[in-house]
CSV table of C-alpha atoms in Angstrom, one decimal:
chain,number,residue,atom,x,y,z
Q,632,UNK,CA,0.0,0.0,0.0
Q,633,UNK,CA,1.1,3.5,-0.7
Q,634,UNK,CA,1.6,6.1,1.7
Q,635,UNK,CA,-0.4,8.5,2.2
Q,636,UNK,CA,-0.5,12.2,2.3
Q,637,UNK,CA,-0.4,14.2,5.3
Q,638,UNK,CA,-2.9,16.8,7.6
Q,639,UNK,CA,-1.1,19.8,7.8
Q,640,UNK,CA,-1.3,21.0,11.5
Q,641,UNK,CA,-3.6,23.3,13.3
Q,642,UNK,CA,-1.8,26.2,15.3
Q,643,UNK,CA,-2.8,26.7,18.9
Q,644,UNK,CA,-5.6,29.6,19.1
Q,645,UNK,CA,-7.5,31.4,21.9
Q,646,UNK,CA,-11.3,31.6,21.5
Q,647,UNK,CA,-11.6,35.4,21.7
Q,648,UNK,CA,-15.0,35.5,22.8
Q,649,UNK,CA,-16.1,37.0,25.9
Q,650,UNK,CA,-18.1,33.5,26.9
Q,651,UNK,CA,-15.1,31.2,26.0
Q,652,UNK,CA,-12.7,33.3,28.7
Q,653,UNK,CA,-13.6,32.6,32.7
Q,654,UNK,CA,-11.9,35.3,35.0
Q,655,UNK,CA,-12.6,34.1,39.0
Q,656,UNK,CA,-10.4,34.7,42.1
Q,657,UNK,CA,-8.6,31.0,42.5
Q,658,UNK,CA,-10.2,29.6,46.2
Q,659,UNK,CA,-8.1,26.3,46.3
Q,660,UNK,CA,-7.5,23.2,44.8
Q,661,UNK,CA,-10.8,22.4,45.7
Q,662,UNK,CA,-12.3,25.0,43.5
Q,663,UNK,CA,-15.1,23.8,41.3
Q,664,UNK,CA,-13.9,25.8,38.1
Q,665,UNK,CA,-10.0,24.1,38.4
Q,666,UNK,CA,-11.0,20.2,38.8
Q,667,UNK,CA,-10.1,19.7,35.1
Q,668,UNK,CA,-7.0,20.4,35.4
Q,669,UNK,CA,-5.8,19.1,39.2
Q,670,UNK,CA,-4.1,16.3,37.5
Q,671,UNK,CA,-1.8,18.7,35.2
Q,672,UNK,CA,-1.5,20.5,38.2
Q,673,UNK,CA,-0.6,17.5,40.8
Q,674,UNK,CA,1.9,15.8,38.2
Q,675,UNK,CA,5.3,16.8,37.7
Q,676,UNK,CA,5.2,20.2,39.3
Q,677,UNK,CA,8.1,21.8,41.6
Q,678,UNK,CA,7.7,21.9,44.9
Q,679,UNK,CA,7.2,25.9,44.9
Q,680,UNK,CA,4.5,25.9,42.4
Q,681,UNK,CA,3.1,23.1,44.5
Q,682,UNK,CA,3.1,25.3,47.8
Q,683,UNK,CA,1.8,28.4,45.5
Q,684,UNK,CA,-1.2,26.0,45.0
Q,685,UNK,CA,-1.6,24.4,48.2
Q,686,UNK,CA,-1.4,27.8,50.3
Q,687,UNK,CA,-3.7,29.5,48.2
Q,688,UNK,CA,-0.9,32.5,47.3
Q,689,UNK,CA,-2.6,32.7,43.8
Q,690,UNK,CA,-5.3,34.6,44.1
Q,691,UNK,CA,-6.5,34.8,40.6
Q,692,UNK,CA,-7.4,32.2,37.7
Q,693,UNK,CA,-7.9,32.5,34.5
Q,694,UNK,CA,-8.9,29.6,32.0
Q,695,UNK,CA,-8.5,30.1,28.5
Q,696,UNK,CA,-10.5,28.0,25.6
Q,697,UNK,CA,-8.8,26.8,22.8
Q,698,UNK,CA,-10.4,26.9,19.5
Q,699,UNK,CA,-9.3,24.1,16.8
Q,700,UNK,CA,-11.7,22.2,14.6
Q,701,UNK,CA,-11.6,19.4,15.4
Q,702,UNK,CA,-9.8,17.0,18.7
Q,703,UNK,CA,-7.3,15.2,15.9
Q,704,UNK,CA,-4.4,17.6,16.9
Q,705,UNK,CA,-5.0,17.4,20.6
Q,706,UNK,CA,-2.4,15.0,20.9
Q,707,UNK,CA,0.5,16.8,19.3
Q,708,UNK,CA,-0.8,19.9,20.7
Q,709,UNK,CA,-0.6,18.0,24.5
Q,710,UNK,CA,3.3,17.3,23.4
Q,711,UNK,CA,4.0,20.8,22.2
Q,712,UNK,CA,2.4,22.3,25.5
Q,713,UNK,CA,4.2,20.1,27.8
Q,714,UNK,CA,7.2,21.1,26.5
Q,715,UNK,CA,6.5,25.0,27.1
Q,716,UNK,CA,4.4,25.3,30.0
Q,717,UNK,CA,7.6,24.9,32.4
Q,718,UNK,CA,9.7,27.1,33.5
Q,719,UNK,CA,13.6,26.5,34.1
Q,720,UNK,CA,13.1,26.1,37.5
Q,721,UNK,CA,10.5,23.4,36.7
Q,722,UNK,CA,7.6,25.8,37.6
Q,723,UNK,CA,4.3,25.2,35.4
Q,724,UNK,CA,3.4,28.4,33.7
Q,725,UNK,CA,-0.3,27.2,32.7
Q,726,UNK,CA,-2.1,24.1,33.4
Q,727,UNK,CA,-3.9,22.0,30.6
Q,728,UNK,CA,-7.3,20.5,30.7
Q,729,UNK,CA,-8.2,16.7,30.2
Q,730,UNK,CA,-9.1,16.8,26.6
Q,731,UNK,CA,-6.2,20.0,25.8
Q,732,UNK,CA,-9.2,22.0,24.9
Q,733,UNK,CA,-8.5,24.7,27.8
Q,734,UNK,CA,-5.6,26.3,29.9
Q,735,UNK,CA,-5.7,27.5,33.3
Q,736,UNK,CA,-3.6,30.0,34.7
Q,737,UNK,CA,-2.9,30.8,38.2
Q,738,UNK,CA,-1.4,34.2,39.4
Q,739,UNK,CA,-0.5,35.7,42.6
Q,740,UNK,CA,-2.9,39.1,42.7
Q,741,UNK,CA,-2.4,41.9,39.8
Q,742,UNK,CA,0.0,39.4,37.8
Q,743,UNK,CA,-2.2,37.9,35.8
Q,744,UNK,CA,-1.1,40.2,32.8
Q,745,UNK,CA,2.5,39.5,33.2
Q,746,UNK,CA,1.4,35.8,33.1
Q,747,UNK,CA,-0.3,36.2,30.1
Q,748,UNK,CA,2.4,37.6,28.6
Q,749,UNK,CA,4.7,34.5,29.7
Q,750,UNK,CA,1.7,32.3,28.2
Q,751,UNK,CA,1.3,33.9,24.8
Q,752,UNK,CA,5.2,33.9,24.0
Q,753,UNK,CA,5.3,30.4,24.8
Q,754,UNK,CA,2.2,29.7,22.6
Q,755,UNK,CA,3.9,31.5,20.1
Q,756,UNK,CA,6.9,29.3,20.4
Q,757,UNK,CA,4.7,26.4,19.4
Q,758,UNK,CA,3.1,27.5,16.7
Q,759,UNK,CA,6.5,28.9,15.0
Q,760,UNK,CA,7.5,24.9,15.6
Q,761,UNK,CA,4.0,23.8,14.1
Q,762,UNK,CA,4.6,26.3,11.1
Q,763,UNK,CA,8.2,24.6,10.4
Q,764,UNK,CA,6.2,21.1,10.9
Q,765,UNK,CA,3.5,22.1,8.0
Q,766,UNK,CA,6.4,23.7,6.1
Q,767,UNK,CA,7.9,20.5,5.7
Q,768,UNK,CA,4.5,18.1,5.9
Q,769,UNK,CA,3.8,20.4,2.4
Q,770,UNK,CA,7.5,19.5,0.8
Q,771,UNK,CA,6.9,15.7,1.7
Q,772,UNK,CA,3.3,15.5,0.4
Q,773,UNK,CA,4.8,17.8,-3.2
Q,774,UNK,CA,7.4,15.3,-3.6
Q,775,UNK,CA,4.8,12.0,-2.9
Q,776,UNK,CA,2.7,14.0,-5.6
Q,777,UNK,CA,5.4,14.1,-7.6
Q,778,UNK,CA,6.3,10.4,-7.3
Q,779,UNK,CA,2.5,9.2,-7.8
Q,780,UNK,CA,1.7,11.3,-10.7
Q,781,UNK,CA,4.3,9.1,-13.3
Q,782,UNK,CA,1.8,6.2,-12.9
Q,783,UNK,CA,-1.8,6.1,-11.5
Q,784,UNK,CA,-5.2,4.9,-12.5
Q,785,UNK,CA,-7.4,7.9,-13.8
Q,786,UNK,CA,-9.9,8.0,-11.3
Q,787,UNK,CA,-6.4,7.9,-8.7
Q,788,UNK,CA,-4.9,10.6,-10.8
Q,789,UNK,CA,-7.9,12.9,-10.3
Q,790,UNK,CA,-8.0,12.8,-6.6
Q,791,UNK,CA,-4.0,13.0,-6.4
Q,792,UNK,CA,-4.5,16.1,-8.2
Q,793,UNK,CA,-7.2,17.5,-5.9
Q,794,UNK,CA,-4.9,16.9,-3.5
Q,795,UNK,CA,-2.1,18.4,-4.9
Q,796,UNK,CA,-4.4,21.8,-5.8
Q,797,UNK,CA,-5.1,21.8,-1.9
Q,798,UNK,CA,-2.3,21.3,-0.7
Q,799,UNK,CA,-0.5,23.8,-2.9
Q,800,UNK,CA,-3.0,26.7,-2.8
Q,801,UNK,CA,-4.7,26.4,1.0
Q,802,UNK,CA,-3.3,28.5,3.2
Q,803,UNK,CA,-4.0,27.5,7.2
């Protein structure tokens, strides 16, 4: 069987909307509005982030909505978090949800700005890393194009060059 051709991935966005963004003061672990994410926050945290947490220091949360399409990314887009939502000290910078559809951050009072800003620049991060991914997702699936083309059934040939046409002229 032949491969096939590759999704190009989906970059990390923030629903903008006023409904998908929940501003609260943070009252705990045992805050209704942060259960989704107490196992991001309980594993693999530093033992300073930890005592933030547990000692209620943070007093304001902020969870953040992630738009994408569809969940097929959520997976890579888990990885990609992982990797930027620590700090070098080993501090998490934002938490992620169950199902990486949301992002919690926790900041000590009047910081959450200056959080934000650490948030964003990492999310920027990833999708610079996601836009070097597609970049070369696009040069694979040009040259399996390329390859296919010399030999294929009509009916194959049609939807290789469907293909092709999106691939070539869709810009995500």
């Amino acid at each position: 069987m032949e491969p096939d051709y590759k999704n190009i991935i989906s970059h990390i966005d923030i629903d903008r909307s006023l409904g998908a963004i929940e501003y609260s003061s943070f009252n705990g672990m045992e805050d209704e509005s942060i259960l989704e994410f107490k196992s991001d926050i309980e594993a693999g945290n530093d033992s300073i982030e930890m005592h933030l947490v547990k000692s209620k220091a943070y007093k304001e949360a902020l969870v953040l909505r992630l738009k994408k399409s569809d969940g097929a990314f959520s997976g890579t887009w888990r990885d990609f978090l992982r990797e930027e939502q620590k700090t070098f000290g080993g501090s998490k910078i934002f938490y992620i949800d169950n199902d990486c559809s949301k992002l919690l951050v926790l900041a000590l009072p009047n910081e959450v700005r200056n959080k934000m800003n650490m948030v964003i620049t990492r999310l920027n991060k990833i999708n610079e890393k996601i836009t070097r991914i597609n970049a070369r997702i696009k040069k694979e699936n040009i040259e399996l194009y390329t390859s296919r083309a010399k030999n294929k059934a009509a009916m194959d040939k049609k939807k290789d060059d469907i293909i092709n046409f999106i691939n070539q002229n869709l810009r995500v």
